[in-house]
Short mmCIF file of C-alpha atoms and ligand atoms in Angstrom, two decimals:
data_model
loop_
_atom_site.label_atom_id
_atom_site.label_comp_id
_atom_site.label_asym_id
_atom_site.label_seq_id
_atom_site.Cartn_x
_atom_site.Cartn_y
_atom_site.Cartn_z
CA MET A 27 -56.75 -10.02 21.78
CA THR A 28 -56.30 -7.17 24.19
CA ILE A 29 -54.13 -4.12 24.55
CA VAL A 30 -53.09 -2.73 27.90
CA ILE A 31 -53.22 1.05 27.68
CA PRO A 32 -50.97 2.90 30.15
CA GLU A 33 -52.47 5.15 32.81
CA LYS A 34 -52.36 8.54 31.05
CA PRO A 35 -53.77 7.60 27.64
CA ALA A 36 -56.36 5.42 29.40
CA ALA A 37 -57.37 8.41 31.54
CA ALA A 38 -57.62 10.62 28.44
CA LEU A 39 -59.85 8.07 26.73
CA ALA A 40 -62.05 7.87 29.84
CA GLN A 41 -62.33 11.66 30.14
CA LEU A 42 -63.26 11.98 26.46
CA ARG A 43 -65.82 9.20 26.77
CA HIS A 44 -67.25 10.94 29.82
CA ALA A 45 -67.74 14.05 27.64
CA GLY A 46 -69.63 11.92 25.11
CA ILE A 47 -66.72 11.81 22.60
CA ARG A 48 -65.62 8.56 20.97
CA ALA A 49 -61.86 8.17 21.00
CA TRP A 50 -59.28 5.52 20.11
CA ALA A 51 -55.58 4.76 20.48
CA VAL A 52 -54.14 4.67 16.95
CA GLY A 53 -50.95 4.18 14.98
CA GLY A 54 -47.61 2.98 16.30
CA ALA A 55 -48.68 2.23 19.88
CA VAL A 56 -51.45 -0.14 18.72
CA ARG A 57 -49.05 -1.80 16.27
CA ASP A 58 -46.27 -2.20 18.85
CA SER A 59 -48.65 -3.43 21.58
CA LEU A 60 -49.99 -6.14 19.28
CA LEU A 61 -46.42 -7.11 18.47
CA GLY A 62 -45.63 -7.33 22.18
CA ARG A 63 -43.08 -4.53 21.87
CA PRO A 64 -42.96 -1.56 24.25
CA ALA A 65 -44.90 1.33 22.73
CA GLU A 66 -42.99 4.62 22.58
CA ASP A 67 -45.69 7.26 22.35
CA TRP A 68 -49.45 6.95 22.57
CA ASP A 69 -51.48 8.83 19.97
CA LEU A 70 -55.23 9.13 20.30
CA THR A 71 -57.79 10.22 17.76
CA ALA A 72 -61.17 11.62 18.80
CA ALA A 73 -64.37 11.85 16.74
CA CYS A 74 -65.04 15.53 17.45
CA MET A 75 -64.17 19.07 16.38
CA PRO A 76 -61.09 20.84 17.85
CA GLY A 77 -63.30 23.04 20.05
CA GLN A 78 -65.02 20.03 21.64
CA LEU A 79 -61.63 18.47 22.32
CA ALA A 80 -60.45 21.61 24.13
CA ALA A 81 -63.67 21.70 26.19
CA ALA A 82 -63.37 18.03 27.20
CA LEU A 83 -59.67 18.32 28.16
CA PRO A 84 -59.22 21.88 29.47
CA GLU A 85 -55.57 21.37 30.55
CA ALA A 86 -54.57 20.14 27.08
CA LYS A 87 -52.06 22.30 25.18
CA PRO A 88 -52.37 22.80 21.42
CA ILE A 89 -49.29 21.53 19.55
CA GLY A 90 -50.42 20.49 16.10
CA GLY A 91 -51.21 23.79 14.40
CA ALA A 92 -53.47 23.09 11.45
CA TYR A 93 -53.98 19.47 12.50
CA GLY A 94 -55.62 20.46 15.78
CA THR A 95 -53.38 18.13 17.83
CA VAL A 96 -53.27 18.73 21.57
CA SER A 97 -50.99 17.31 24.22
CA TRP A 98 -52.56 16.16 27.47
CA HIS A 99 -50.04 14.94 30.08
CA GLY A 100 -47.74 13.77 27.27
CA VAL A 101 -50.50 12.04 25.28
CA GLU A 102 -51.14 13.45 21.81
CA ILE A 103 -54.76 13.67 20.75
CA THR A 104 -55.90 14.71 17.28
CA PRO A 105 -59.48 15.15 16.11
CA CYS A 106 -60.38 12.55 13.47
CA ARG A 107 -59.58 14.14 10.18
CA ALA A 108 -60.19 13.76 6.52
CA GLU A 109 -57.71 15.26 4.10
CA ALA A 110 -58.00 16.32 0.49
CA GLY A 111 -55.31 16.63 -2.21
CA TYR A 112 -51.51 16.63 -1.91
CA THR A 113 -50.24 18.77 -4.79
CA ASP A 114 -46.71 19.15 -3.41
CA HIS A 115 -46.05 15.47 -2.44
CA ARG A 116 -45.68 16.64 1.16
CA HIS A 117 -48.61 18.42 2.75
CA PRO A 118 -52.32 17.91 2.41
CA ASP A 119 -53.88 20.90 0.60
CA SER A 120 -56.49 21.13 3.32
CA VAL A 121 -57.31 19.37 6.55
CA CYS A 122 -61.01 18.79 7.16
CA PHE A 123 -62.08 18.07 10.70
CA GLY A 124 -65.23 16.27 11.59
CA GLY A 125 -63.97 13.13 9.86
CA SER A 126 -64.85 9.67 11.10
CA LEU A 127 -62.52 6.97 12.43
CA GLU A 128 -62.74 5.40 8.96
CA THR A 129 -61.50 8.53 7.16
CA ASP A 130 -58.79 8.97 9.78
CA LEU A 131 -57.49 5.43 9.32
CA ALA A 132 -57.73 5.73 5.52
CA ARG A 133 -55.16 8.56 5.47
CA ARG A 134 -52.58 6.50 7.40
CA ASP A 135 -49.59 5.05 5.58
CA PHE A 136 -49.41 1.28 6.15
CA THR A 137 -52.02 -1.27 7.15
CA VAL A 138 -50.11 -2.12 10.35
CA ASN A 139 -50.28 1.58 11.30
CA ALA A 140 -53.97 1.90 10.47
CA MET A 141 -55.59 0.10 13.40
CA ALA A 142 -57.50 1.65 16.30
CA TRP A 143 -58.25 0.39 19.82
CA ASP A 144 -60.97 1.93 21.94
CA GLY A 145 -60.14 0.03 25.12
CA GLU A 146 -62.29 -2.94 24.18
CA ALA A 147 -62.19 -3.67 20.48
CA LEU A 148 -59.87 -3.37 17.51
CA THR A 149 -60.96 -1.51 14.39
CA ASP A 150 -58.89 -2.91 11.54
CA PRO A 151 -60.43 -2.11 8.15
CA TYR A 152 -57.23 -2.84 6.15
CA HIS A 153 -56.33 -6.16 7.81
CA GLY A 154 -53.31 -4.76 9.57
CA ALA A 155 -53.42 -7.52 12.21
CA ALA A 156 -53.07 -10.16 9.47
CA ASP A 157 -50.13 -8.22 8.00
CA LEU A 158 -48.57 -7.99 11.47
CA ALA A 159 -48.85 -11.78 11.81
CA ALA A 160 -47.27 -12.19 8.35
CA ARG A 161 -44.65 -9.55 9.25
CA ARG A 162 -45.53 -7.65 6.08
CA LEU A 163 -45.69 -3.95 5.19
CA ARG A 164 -48.43 -2.92 2.80
CA CYS A 165 -49.82 0.49 1.89
CA VAL A 166 -53.32 1.50 2.84
CA GLY A 167 -54.83 1.91 -0.64
CA ALA A 168 -52.97 2.12 -3.96
CA PRO A 169 -49.23 2.44 -3.22
CA GLU A 170 -48.40 4.77 -6.13
CA VAL A 171 -51.19 7.12 -5.04
CA ARG A 172 -50.18 7.06 -1.37
CA PHE A 173 -46.47 7.63 -2.12
CA GLY A 174 -47.46 10.33 -4.61
CA GLU A 175 -49.34 12.15 -1.82
CA ASP A 176 -46.40 12.19 0.59
CA ALA A 177 -43.01 10.94 -0.54
CA LEU A 178 -41.78 10.62 3.06
CA ARG A 179 -43.86 7.44 3.24
CA ILE A 180 -41.30 5.84 0.88
CA LEU A 181 -38.57 6.34 3.45
CA ARG A 182 -40.89 5.32 6.32
CA LEU A 183 -41.48 2.05 4.48
CA PHE A 184 -37.80 1.10 4.51
CA ARG A 185 -37.42 2.49 8.02
CA PHE A 186 -40.17 0.20 9.33
CA ALA A 187 -38.75 -2.75 7.35
CA GLY A 188 -35.55 -2.27 9.35
CA THR A 189 -36.93 -1.41 12.78
CA LEU A 190 -39.63 -4.10 12.74
CA ASP A 191 -37.69 -6.54 10.53
CA PHE A 192 -40.72 -6.93 8.26
CA ASP A 193 -40.88 -7.81 4.58
CA ILE A 194 -42.40 -5.45 2.07
CA ASP A 195 -45.37 -6.52 -0.03
CA GLU A 196 -44.30 -6.54 -3.70
CA PRO A 197 -46.67 -3.87 -5.17
CA THR A 198 -45.79 -1.55 -2.28
CA ARG A 199 -42.05 -2.18 -2.78
CA ALA A 200 -42.19 -1.70 -6.55
CA ALA A 201 -44.10 1.60 -6.27
CA ALA A 202 -41.75 2.87 -3.54
CA LEU A 203 -38.65 2.17 -5.63
CA ALA A 204 -40.17 3.62 -8.80
CA LEU A 205 -41.05 6.85 -6.95
CA ALA A 206 -37.86 6.95 -4.84
CA PRO A 207 -36.45 10.10 -6.52
CA SER A 208 -39.53 12.08 -5.38
CA LEU A 209 -38.11 11.94 -1.82
CA ALA A 210 -36.03 14.93 -2.95
CA THR A 211 -39.18 17.05 -2.50
CA VAL A 212 -39.37 16.32 1.24
CA SER A 213 -37.76 18.59 3.82
CA ALA A 214 -34.35 17.49 5.10
CA GLU A 215 -35.69 17.76 8.65
CA ARG A 216 -38.41 15.12 8.07
CA VAL A 217 -35.97 12.89 6.19
CA ARG A 218 -33.40 13.15 8.96
CA GLY A 219 -36.01 12.29 11.60
CA GLU A 220 -36.93 9.07 9.81
CA LEU A 221 -33.30 8.20 9.03
CA ASN A 222 -32.37 8.61 12.67
CA LYS A 223 -35.15 6.22 13.63
CA ALA A 224 -33.88 3.76 10.99
CA MET A 225 -30.33 4.11 12.33
CA LYS A 226 -31.44 3.27 15.86
CA GLY A 227 -33.21 0.14 14.65
CA GLU A 228 -32.11 -3.47 14.36
CA ARG A 229 -31.53 -3.54 10.61
CA PRO A 230 -30.63 -0.19 9.05
CA SER A 231 -29.22 -2.17 6.11
CA ARG A 232 -32.83 -2.48 4.92
CA LEU A 233 -32.41 1.06 3.55
CA GLY A 234 -30.18 -0.48 0.84
CA PRO A 235 -32.71 -0.77 -2.01
CA LEU A 236 -33.93 2.78 -1.41
CA LEU A 237 -30.37 4.13 -1.55
CA ALA A 238 -29.59 2.04 -4.64
CA ALA A 239 -32.66 3.58 -6.31
CA GLY A 240 -31.15 7.02 -5.68
CA GLY A 241 -33.86 7.94 -3.16
CA LEU A 242 -31.52 9.87 -0.87
CA GLU A 243 -29.06 11.30 -3.44
CA ALA A 244 -30.56 14.76 -2.97
CA PHE A 245 -29.36 14.65 0.64
CA GLY A 246 -25.83 13.55 -0.23
CA LEU A 247 -26.32 9.82 0.36
CA ALA A 248 -24.86 8.14 -2.70
CA GLY A 249 -26.53 5.11 -4.24
CA LYS A 250 -24.05 4.26 -7.00
CA ARG A 251 -22.09 1.57 -5.15
CA LEU A 252 -25.27 -0.13 -4.00
CA ALA A 253 -26.85 0.12 -7.46
CA ALA A 254 -23.76 -1.48 -9.02
CA GLN A 255 -23.90 -4.22 -6.45
CA ALA A 256 -27.60 -4.81 -7.12
CA GLN A 257 -26.78 -5.22 -10.81
CA GLU A 258 -23.97 -7.63 -10.00
CA THR A 259 -26.32 -9.68 -7.80
CA ALA A 260 -28.91 -9.79 -10.58
CA GLY A 261 -26.15 -10.88 -13.03
CA THR A 262 -24.98 -13.64 -10.66
CA LYS A 263 -28.54 -14.87 -10.22
CA GLU A 264 -29.08 -14.91 -13.96
CA ALA A 265 -25.83 -16.83 -14.54
CA ALA A 266 -26.82 -19.33 -11.83
CA GLU A 267 -30.20 -19.85 -13.51
CA THR A 268 -28.47 -20.48 -16.86
CA VAL A 269 -26.06 -23.02 -15.36
CA LYS A 270 -28.95 -24.70 -13.55
CA ALA A 271 -30.97 -24.83 -16.77
CA ALA A 272 -27.99 -26.55 -18.40
CA GLY A 273 -28.53 -29.44 -16.00
CA PHE A 274 -26.14 -28.82 -13.08
CA SER A 275 -27.43 -29.50 -9.57
CA GLY A 276 -27.46 -26.90 -6.79
CA ALA A 277 -24.47 -28.57 -5.08
CA GLN A 278 -22.41 -28.21 -8.23
CA LEU A 279 -23.17 -24.50 -8.42
CA LYS A 280 -20.38 -22.60 -6.75
CA MET A 281 -21.35 -19.08 -7.77
CA PRO A 282 -20.50 -16.72 -4.92
CA ALA A 283 -23.22 -14.14 -4.35
CA PRO A 284 -21.77 -10.65 -3.98
CA ALA A 285 -21.88 -9.64 -0.32
CA ASP A 286 -24.56 -7.13 0.70
CA LEU A 287 -22.60 -3.89 0.90
CA LEU A 288 -24.79 -2.43 3.61
CA ALA A 289 -25.09 -5.61 5.73
CA PRO A 290 -22.17 -4.63 8.03
CA LEU A 291 -24.22 -1.62 9.18
CA ASP A 292 -26.45 -3.92 11.27
CA ALA A 293 -23.45 -5.05 13.33
CA VAL A 294 -22.42 -1.45 14.11
CA PRO A 295 -23.35 -0.36 17.67
CA GLN A 296 -26.69 1.46 17.77
CA SER A 297 -25.14 4.87 18.36
CA LEU A 298 -26.26 7.53 15.91
CA LEU A 299 -22.70 8.76 15.38
CA CYS A 300 -21.31 5.29 14.60
CA ARG A 301 -24.24 4.27 12.42
CA TRP A 302 -24.14 7.52 10.38
CA TRP A 303 -20.38 7.28 10.03
CA ALA A 304 -20.60 3.67 8.83
CA LEU A 305 -23.48 4.44 6.43
CA ILE A 306 -21.55 7.28 4.81
CA HIS A 307 -18.41 5.18 4.66
CA LEU A 308 -20.07 2.07 3.19
CA THR A 309 -21.99 4.00 0.54
CA GLY A 310 -19.01 6.17 -0.40
CA SER A 311 -21.09 9.29 0.31
CA ASP A 312 -19.75 12.79 0.81
CA ALA A 313 -19.82 13.47 4.57
CA HIS A 314 -19.71 17.26 4.07
CA LYS A 315 -22.67 17.21 1.71
CA CYS A 316 -24.70 15.11 4.17
CA ALA A 317 -23.72 17.31 7.11
CA GLU A 318 -24.85 20.37 5.18
CA ALA A 319 -28.08 18.80 3.93
CA PHE A 320 -29.10 17.49 7.35
CA CYS A 321 -27.66 20.38 9.39
CA PHE A 322 -25.52 18.13 11.56
CA GLY A 323 -24.10 20.17 14.41
CA ARG A 324 -20.49 21.16 14.82
CA SER A 325 -19.72 18.62 17.56
CA PHE A 326 -21.21 15.81 15.47
CA CYS A 327 -18.95 16.80 12.53
CA LYS A 328 -15.92 16.99 14.83
CA ASP A 329 -16.57 13.50 16.20
CA PHE A 330 -17.14 12.31 12.68
CA ALA A 331 -13.74 13.64 11.54
CA ARG A 332 -12.08 12.06 14.58
CA LEU A 333 -13.54 8.67 13.60
CA ASP A 334 -12.24 9.21 10.05
CA ASP A 335 -8.72 9.98 11.32
CA TRP A 336 -8.66 6.98 13.58
CA PHE A 337 -9.91 4.68 10.83
CA ASP A 338 -7.52 6.10 8.21
CA ALA A 339 -4.56 5.46 10.53
CA GLY A 340 -5.27 1.72 10.27
CA CYS A 341 -5.72 -0.93 12.96
CA PRO A 342 -3.19 -0.65 15.83
CA GLN A 343 -1.06 -3.79 15.91
CA ASP A 344 -0.70 -4.10 19.69
CA VAL A 345 -1.83 -2.58 22.99
CA HIS A 346 1.01 -0.05 22.95
CA ALA A 347 0.04 1.20 19.47
CA LEU A 348 -3.59 1.38 20.60
CA LYS A 349 -2.64 3.52 23.61
CA LEU A 350 -0.83 5.90 21.26
CA ALA A 351 -3.85 6.01 18.95
CA LEU A 352 -6.01 6.99 21.95
CA LEU A 353 -3.59 9.70 23.07
CA ALA A 354 -5.60 12.37 21.26
CA PRO A 355 -8.81 12.37 23.35
CA VAL A 356 -11.74 10.43 21.91
CA PRO A 357 -14.96 12.31 22.72
CA PHE A 358 -17.14 9.24 22.04
CA SER A 359 -17.16 5.65 23.24
CA ALA A 360 -13.88 4.10 22.07
CA ALA A 361 -15.43 0.65 22.53
CA ASP A 362 -18.24 1.58 20.09
CA ALA A 363 -15.71 2.93 17.61
CA ALA A 364 -13.67 -0.29 17.83
CA GLU A 365 -16.84 -2.37 17.20
CA THR A 366 -17.78 -0.10 14.30
CA PHE A 367 -14.43 -0.42 12.54
CA ALA A 368 -14.40 -4.17 13.07
CA ALA A 369 -17.92 -4.44 11.62
CA ILE A 370 -17.07 -2.69 8.40
CA SER A 371 -13.48 -3.79 7.76
CA PRO A 372 -11.82 -7.19 8.31
CA ALA A 373 -8.52 -5.35 8.88
CA PHE A 374 -9.97 -4.05 12.17
CA ALA A 375 -11.31 -7.41 13.35
CA PRO A 376 -8.75 -7.67 16.23
CA LEU A 377 -9.51 -4.15 17.53
CA PRO A 378 -12.40 -4.85 19.98
CA ALA A 379 -10.37 -7.60 21.71
CA LEU A 380 -7.31 -5.35 21.77
CA TYR A 381 -9.31 -2.55 23.37
CA ALA A 382 -10.80 -4.97 25.92
CA ALA A 383 -7.27 -6.19 26.75
CA LEU A 384 -6.12 -2.60 27.28
CA ARG A 385 -9.03 -1.87 29.63
CA LYS A 386 -8.34 -5.07 31.56
CA SER A 387 -4.63 -4.32 31.89
CA GLY A 388 -5.36 -1.10 33.74
CA GLU A 389 -2.36 0.48 31.98
CA PRO A 390 -2.77 4.26 31.74
CA TYR A 391 -3.58 5.93 28.40
CA GLN A 392 -5.83 8.83 29.47
CA LYS A 393 -4.88 11.89 31.51
CA GLU A 394 -7.50 10.99 34.12
CA GLN A 395 -5.42 7.86 34.85
CA LEU A 396 -2.23 9.79 35.63
CA ALA A 397 -1.07 9.41 39.24
CA ILE A 398 -0.91 13.20 39.50
CA THR A 399 -3.96 15.45 39.08
CA ALA A 400 -4.15 18.91 37.51
CA PRO A 401 -4.40 20.70 40.93
CA GLU A 402 -1.40 18.67 42.14
CA LEU A 403 0.58 19.74 39.06
CA MET A 404 -0.17 23.37 40.00
CA VAL A 405 1.09 22.74 43.54
CA GLU A 406 4.29 21.43 41.92
CA GLY A 407 4.62 24.83 40.23
CA VAL A 408 3.26 24.10 36.74
CA PRO A 409 1.47 27.25 35.49
CA GLY A 410 -2.23 26.74 34.67
CA ARG A 411 -1.74 27.53 30.97
CA CYS A 412 0.83 24.70 30.63
CA ILE A 413 -1.13 21.97 32.44
CA GLY A 414 -2.56 20.40 29.26
CA ARG A 415 0.80 20.16 27.50
CA VAL A 416 2.58 18.82 30.61
CA GLN A 417 -0.13 16.18 31.02
CA GLN A 418 0.36 15.12 27.35
CA CYS A 419 4.13 14.70 27.94
CA LEU A 420 3.55 12.71 31.15
CA LEU A 421 1.01 10.57 29.38
CA LYS A 422 3.42 9.76 26.54
CA ALA A 423 5.99 8.72 29.14
CA VAL A 424 3.65 6.43 31.10
CA ILE A 425 2.30 4.89 27.87
CA ASP A 426 5.83 3.77 27.07
CA THR A 427 6.68 2.86 30.68
CA PRO A 428 3.59 2.23 32.85
CA GLU A 429 5.80 1.82 35.97
CA MET A 430 6.48 5.58 35.84
CA ASN A 431 2.85 6.24 36.78
CA ASN A 432 3.50 7.21 40.41
CA TYR A 433 3.35 10.60 42.10
CA PRO A 434 7.03 11.24 42.92
CA THR A 435 8.27 10.32 39.41
CA LEU A 436 5.60 12.36 37.65
CA ALA A 437 6.02 15.34 40.00
CA GLN A 438 9.75 15.39 39.32
CA MET A 439 9.17 15.17 35.56
CA ALA A 440 6.58 17.94 35.74
CA ARG A 441 9.00 20.23 37.60
CA SER A 442 11.63 19.82 34.89
CA LEU A 443 9.06 20.12 32.10
CA LYS A 444 7.43 23.30 33.35
CA HIS A 445 10.14 25.47 31.83
CA MET A 446 10.22 23.60 28.54
CA VAL A 447 6.57 23.43 27.38
P1 ATP B 12 -42.79 5.04 15.86
O1 ATP B 12 -43.11 4.00 16.86
O2 ATP B 12 -41.47 4.84 15.28
O3 ATP B 12 -43.04 6.44 16.34
P2 ATP B 12 -45.21 5.42 14.40
O4 ATP B 12 -45.97 4.50 13.49
O5 ATP B 12 -45.86 5.76 15.69
O6 ATP B 12 -43.80 4.77 14.62
P3 ATP B 12 -45.19 8.20 13.89
O7 ATP B 12 -44.32 9.00 12.98
O8 ATP B 12 -45.16 8.47 15.35
O9 ATP B 12 -44.88 6.70 13.57
O10 ATP B 12 -46.68 8.40 13.36
C1 ATP B 12 -47.82 7.96 14.09
C2 ATP B 12 -48.87 7.42 13.11
O11 ATP B 12 -49.28 8.44 12.22
C3 ATP B 12 -48.38 6.28 12.22
O12 ATP B 12 -48.49 5.03 12.85
C4 ATP B 12 -49.29 6.43 11.01
O13 ATP B 12 -50.54 5.86 11.26
C5 ATP B 12 -49.48 7.93 10.90
N1 ATP B 12 -48.49 8.57 10.01
C6 ATP B 12 -47.33 9.16 10.39
N2 ATP B 12 -46.71 9.70 9.33
C7 ATP B 12 -47.49 9.47 8.26
C8 ATP B 12 -47.41 9.79 6.88
N3 ATP B 12 -46.38 10.46 6.41
N4 ATP B 12 -48.43 9.41 6.08
C9 ATP B 12 -49.49 8.74 6.58
N5 ATP B 12 -49.63 8.40 7.86
C10 ATP B 12 -48.66 8.76 8.70
MG1 MG B 13 -45.00 7.21 17.07
#
């Protein structure tokens, strides 16, 4: 087993070693390298005090406040630490430096995140490599204790289940769900960061059990629908067991399992806007409450409302109706929106093909496709303040009759419109 460390973190390790300091790559980069996935960011830990770290890497900039983390050419390096006590479920009461690699790994959340690589050998005290091979998430130490220390780990668990497509070891899962409501104690900023990572992953639907357990209610993400569905599933399973016990074979059992309410989320394009919109829609959550809790920006909320409007108007029946639906500008990818609607509602199943047909036809439906530009409209005498409205009128005309999309026809129309709009 070997891990290829990129140039910068390898250079940092070499420089630290040269200064007599033992250092290791740790956390996500080790996990992802062993999985054969590209590693996002390389974190190093060094067995030294913060002052020694600064002396060994003079160009490093401090970024970690109390944790003593420094950034050296984009590589984050933290002195090995040992922590004591988490009274608020969020922050360690104190951070003690001068810890060993063992104490540093012991404070990490999951076994697959608690491995270290020094350039030659793997340190893996919690059998993270075996869990990686089994595609299994397991807490380092007693799950109820670890989730009690920092409730964000509960969300990270379901986030990793979705991004890595791993199963969750039963004691870890049970403790996470039992303690799910304690996520309310975590800052919205940390929760949003993890949720965004989950949303960008392969299977955001893996958040389902956490939502059903009410883990994100405090942030406006409703769990009721999912909880009801979980109960229904349990009921169906129980009924199936009873029928089976009465002597019917599996083939005779025609008990439909209720569909996983969140499953469609995985088929939604991996854009944050579309995934958030679909999550809120599928869970029946209050978009305003979420936007407030997570401080979504104004443009995000505007795009969100535009998606709502488009969805509420129903699926356009033909290319002409689609062009009219796109008349009000769409500030996001219309193709992504079409895929999103189709993923969550069978009524929108024809939309992606309809949109593709529109693109292929080359028929105009956006002002950029008009055969007359804004400066040309001004040359034709349309005052600057009227350009937008004139363009809308021209667009409506060419949507109905694409053959009108030529300069002389549009220029003539614009000249007669300039007094009317
Ligand atoms: P990603 O690739 O998505 O960034 P990651 O595992 O690197 O995943 P980070 O948030 O970057 O996640 O954290 C880096 C490492 O720090 C983790 O692998 C884990 O060892 C440790 N860690 C991060 N957050 C926690 C936490 N809340 N509790 C315990 N350990 C944590
Ligand atoms: Mg990381």
